[in-house]
Amino acid sequence: MDVKNAFRKDHLEEEVYISLPPGHNFASDSSLVWNNNEEIEKVKQKLKREFDIKDLGQLTYFLGIEMAKSHKGLFLSQRKYVLDLLNETGKIGAKPIDTPMETKTRLNLEDGDPLDNIGHYQRLVGKLIYLTVTRPDISYAVSMISQFMHAPRTPHLDAVDRILRYLKGTPGHGIWMRNNNNAITITGFSDADWAGSCDRKSTSGFCTFVGGNLVTWKSKNNQE
């Protein structure tokens, strides 16, 4: 549903406080979910009477994320986002590569020459960070290059280039959320590389599955 909103842009001369609705608290966040199409339609009609609202139909694309739904499940990807990024960086015709980062890569703050355009590096890494929303396969590599946002050097940009070449060969990869008949078994995995980098940083990561579907994942670096 697309709701037309008016946003106040003027400066306020007094302090304004906003309180949560009665019954709501910071310890819980409730969601209302229906599988009944008739009830959903009633809610839509109610909203239309109260607000200037437009029904956009079944969700297929939102903030660069593509959704393909069937009776078997839901597939989330950022294929168009990847192709746009490859076009923007001139890598659409680059030779694909099989992995986002070499196994023995050890990035640091000393090797290579400082980059002239730090902003360019920061924008690229920022876009790759957003891509990890549906691409956990690049999470580790992106977490490594994001450590050098403040002072990037040529090896760091080379690592970004490798990730882009990997994406060239895998633009349609994403997350498959299969229909699991309401199974709620929760399974978690974690791993860590203690002080494995040149500057004694440790890398840890975890992922969580609910009913066999990946719902959370993270890879991060910690200073020893």
mmCIF file with all atom_site columns, N, CA, C and O in Angstrom, residues 62-79:
data_model
loop_
_atom_site.group_PDB
_atom_site.id
_atom_site.type_symbol
_atom_site.label_atom_id
_atom_site.label_alt_id
_atom_site.label_comp_id
_atom_site.label_asym_id
_atom_site.label_entity_id
_atom_site.label_seq_id
_atom_site.pdbx_PDB_ins_code
_atom_site.Cartn_x
_atom_site.Cartn_y
_atom_site.Cartn_z
_atom_site.occupancy
_atom_site.B_iso_or_equiv
_atom_site.pdbx_formal_charge
_atom_site.auth_seq_id
_atom_site.auth_comp_id
_atom_site.auth_asym_id
_atom_site.auth_atom_id
_atom_site.pdbx_PDB_model_num
ATOM 1  N N  . PHE A 1 62 ? 11.091 -3.735  -3.996  1.00 0.00 ? 62 PHE A N  1
ATOM 2  C CA . PHE A 1 62 ? 11.077 -2.721  -2.952  1.00 0.00 ? 62 PHE A CA 1
ATOM 3  C C  . PHE A 1 62 ? 12.507 -2.393  -2.541  1.00 0.00 ? 62 PHE A C  1
ATOM 4  O O  . PHE A 1 62 ? 13.262 -3.278  -2.126  1.00 0.00 ? 62 PHE A O  1
ATOM 5  N N  . LEU A 1 63 ? 12.894 -1.122  -2.680  1.00 0.00 ? 63 LEU A N  1
ATOM 6  C CA . LEU A 1 63 ? 14.220 -0.639  -2.272  1.00 0.00 ? 63 LEU A CA 1
ATOM 7  C C  . LEU A 1 63 ? 15.349 -1.489  -2.840  1.00 0.00 ? 63 LEU A C  1
ATOM 8  O O  . LEU A 1 63 ? 16.304 -1.848  -2.154  1.00 0.00 ? 63 LEU A O  1
ATOM 9  N N  . GLY A 1 64 ? 15.222 -1.839  -4.119  1.00 0.00 ? 64 GLY A N  1
ATOM 10 C CA . GLY A 1 64 ? 16.273 -2.598  -4.781  1.00 0.00 ? 64 GLY A CA 1
ATOM 11 C C  . GLY A 1 64 ? 16.212 -4.093  -4.563  1.00 0.00 ? 64 GLY A C  1
ATOM 12 O O  . GLY A 1 64 ? 17.049 -4.835  -5.080  1.00 0.00 ? 64 GLY A O  1
ATOM 13 N N  . ILE A 1 65 ? 15.238 -4.560  -3.788  1.00 0.00 ? 65 ILE A N  1
ATOM 14 C CA . ILE A 1 65 ? 15.106 -5.986  -3.493  1.00 0.00 ? 65 ILE A CA 1
ATOM 15 C C  . ILE A 1 65 ? 13.950 -6.555  -4.318  1.00 0.00 ? 65 ILE A C  1
ATOM 16 O O  . ILE A 1 65 ? 12.827 -6.046  -4.266  1.00 0.00 ? 65 ILE A O  1
ATOM 17 N N  . GLU A 1 66 ? 14.234 -7.601  -5.080  1.00 0.00 ? 66 GLU A N  1
ATOM 18 C CA . GLU A 1 66 ? 13.233 -8.253  -5.914  1.00 0.00 ? 66 GLU A CA 1
ATOM 19 C C  . GLU A 1 66 ? 12.680 -9.477  -5.205  1.00 0.00 ? 66 GLU A C  1
ATOM 20 O O  . GLU A 1 66 ? 13.424 -10.233 -4.580  1.00 0.00 ? 66 GLU A O  1
ATOM 21 N N  . MET A 1 67 ? 11.359 -9.688  -5.313  1.00 0.00 ? 67 MET A N  1
ATOM 22 C CA . MET A 1 67 ? 10.678 -10.793 -4.653  1.00 0.00 ? 67 MET A CA 1
ATOM 23 C C  . MET A 1 67 ? 9.902  -11.610 -5.674  1.00 0.00 ? 67 MET A C  1
ATOM 24 O O  . MET A 1 67 ? 9.069  -11.065 -6.395  1.00 0.00 ? 67 MET A O  1
ATOM 25 N N  . ALA A 1 68 ? 10.186 -12.891 -5.738  1.00 0.00 ? 68 ALA A N  1
ATOM 26 C CA . ALA A 1 68 ? 9.470  -13.804 -6.624  1.00 0.00 ? 68 ALA A CA 1
ATOM 27 C C  . ALA A 1 68 ? 8.796  -14.859 -5.760  1.00 0.00 ? 68 ALA A C  1
ATOM 28 O O  . ALA A 1 68 ? 9.472  -15.614 -5.045  1.00 0.00 ? 68 ALA A O  1
ATOM 29 N N  . LYS A 1 69 ? 7.454  -14.916 -5.807  1.00 0.00 ? 69 LYS A N  1
ATOM 30 C CA . LYS A 1 69 ? 6.699  -15.782 -4.916  1.00 0.00 ? 69 LYS A CA 1
ATOM 31 C C  . LYS A 1 69 ? 6.001  -16.878 -5.690  1.00 0.00 ? 69 LYS A C  1
ATOM 32 O O  . LYS A 1 69 ? 5.493  -16.668 -6.794  1.00 0.00 ? 69 LYS A O  1
ATOM 33 N N  . SER A 1 70 ? 5.978  -18.084 -5.125  1.00 0.00 ? 70 SER A N  1
ATOM 34 C CA . SER A 1 70 ? 5.230  -19.205 -5.690  1.00 0.00 ? 70 SER A CA 1
ATOM 35 C C  . SER A 1 70 ? 4.719  -20.061 -4.536  1.00 0.00 ? 70 SER A C  1
ATOM 36 O O  . SER A 1 70 ? 4.989  -19.767 -3.366  1.00 0.00 ? 70 SER A O  1
ATOM 37 N N  . HIS A 1 71 ? 4.001  -21.133 -4.854  1.00 0.00 ? 71 HIS A N  1
ATOM 38 C CA . HIS A 1 71 ? 3.495  -22.007 -3.798  1.00 0.00 ? 71 HIS A CA 1
ATOM 39 C C  . HIS A 1 71 ? 4.628  -22.735 -3.084  1.00 0.00 ? 71 HIS A C  1
ATOM 40 O O  . HIS A 1 71 ? 4.448  -23.251 -1.980  1.00 0.00 ? 71 HIS A O  1
ATOM 41 N N  . LYS A 1 72 ? 5.807  -22.759 -3.694  1.00 0.00 ? 72 LYS A N  1
ATOM 42 C CA . LYS A 1 72 ? 6.958  -23.430 -3.079  1.00 0.00 ? 72 LYS A CA 1
ATOM 43 C C  . LYS A 1 72 ? 7.708  -22.542 -2.094  1.00 0.00 ? 72 LYS A C  1
ATOM 44 O O  . LYS A 1 72 ? 8.439  -23.034 -1.240  1.00 0.00 ? 72 LYS A O  1
ATOM 45 N N  . GLY A 1 73 ? 7.546  -21.219 -2.218  1.00 0.00 ? 73 GLY A N  1
ATOM 46 C CA . GLY A 1 73 ? 8.241  -20.325 -1.310  1.00 0.00 ? 73 GLY A CA 1
ATOM 47 C C  . GLY A 1 73 ? 8.472  -18.958 -1.905  1.00 0.00 ? 73 GLY A C  1
ATOM 48 O O  . GLY A 1 73 ? 7.804  -18.539 -2.855  1.00 0.00 ? 73 GLY A O  1
ATOM 49 N N  . LEU A 1 74 ? 9.461  -18.244 -1.348  1.00 0.00 ? 74 LEU A N  1
ATOM 50 C CA . LEU A 1 74 ? 9.763  -16.867 -1.737  1.00 0.00 ? 74 LEU A CA 1
ATOM 51 C C  . LEU A 1 74 ? 11.253 -16.740 -2.015  1.00 0.00 ? 74 LEU A C  1
ATOM 52 O O  . LEU A 1 74 ? 12.083 -17.168 -1.218  1.00 0.00 ? 74 LEU A O  1
ATOM 53 N N  . PHE A 1 75 ? 11.579 -16.114 -3.157  1.00 0.00 ? 75 PHE A N  1
ATOM 54 C CA . PHE A 1 75 ? 12.981 -15.890 -3.508  1.00 0.00 ? 75 PHE A CA 1
ATOM 55 C C  . PHE A 1 75 ? 13.277 -14.398 -3.480  1.00 0.00 ? 75 PHE A C  1
ATOM 56 O O  . PHE A 1 75 ? 12.592 -13.602 -4.136  1.00 0.00 ? 75 PHE A O  1
ATOM 57 N N  . LEU A 1 76 ? 14.288 -14.010 -2.713  1.00 0.00 ? 76 LEU A N  1
ATOM 58 C CA . LEU A 1 76 ? 14.707 -12.614 -2.594  1.00 0.00 ? 76 LEU A CA 1
ATOM 59 C C  . LEU A 1 76 ? 16.051 -12.421 -3.268  1.00 0.00 ? 76 LEU A C  1
ATOM 60 O O  . LEU A 1 76 ? 16.989 -13.189 -3.035  1.00 0.00 ? 76 LEU A O  1
ATOM 61 N N  . SER A 1 77 ? 16.142 -11.395 -4.109  1.00 0.00 ? 77 SER A N  1
ATOM 62 C CA . SER A 1 77 ? 17.413 -11.115 -4.782  1.00 0.00 ? 77 SER A CA 1
ATOM 63 C C  . SER A 1 77 ? 17.537 -9.624  -5.042  1.00 0.00 ? 77 SER A C  1
ATOM 64 O O  . SER A 1 77 ? 16.582 -8.862  -4.874  1.00 0.00 ? 77 SER A O  1
ATOM 65 N N  . GLN A 1 78 ? 18.732 -9.217  -5.465  1.00 0.00 ? 78 GLN A N  1
ATOM 66 C CA . GLN A 1 78 ? 18.999 -7.823  -5.846  1.00 0.00 ? 78 GLN A CA 1
ATOM 67 C C  . GLN A 1 78 ? 19.677 -7.801  -7.216  1.00 0.00 ? 78 GLN A C  1
ATOM 68 O O  . GLN A 1 78 ? 20.665 -7.103  -7.415  1.00 0.00 ? 78 GLN A O  1
ATOM 69 N N  . ARG A 1 79 ? 19.140 -8.554  -8.140  1.00 0.00 ? 79 ARG A N  1
ATOM 70 C CA . ARG A 1 79 ? 19.762 -8.716  -9.453  1.00 0.00 ? 79 ARG A CA 1
ATOM 71 C C  . ARG A 1 79 ? 19.909 -7.379  -10.182 1.00 0.00 ? 79 ARG A C  1
ATOM 72 O O  . ARG A 1 79 ? 20.982 -7.052  -10.690 1.00 0.00 ? 79 ARG A O  1
#
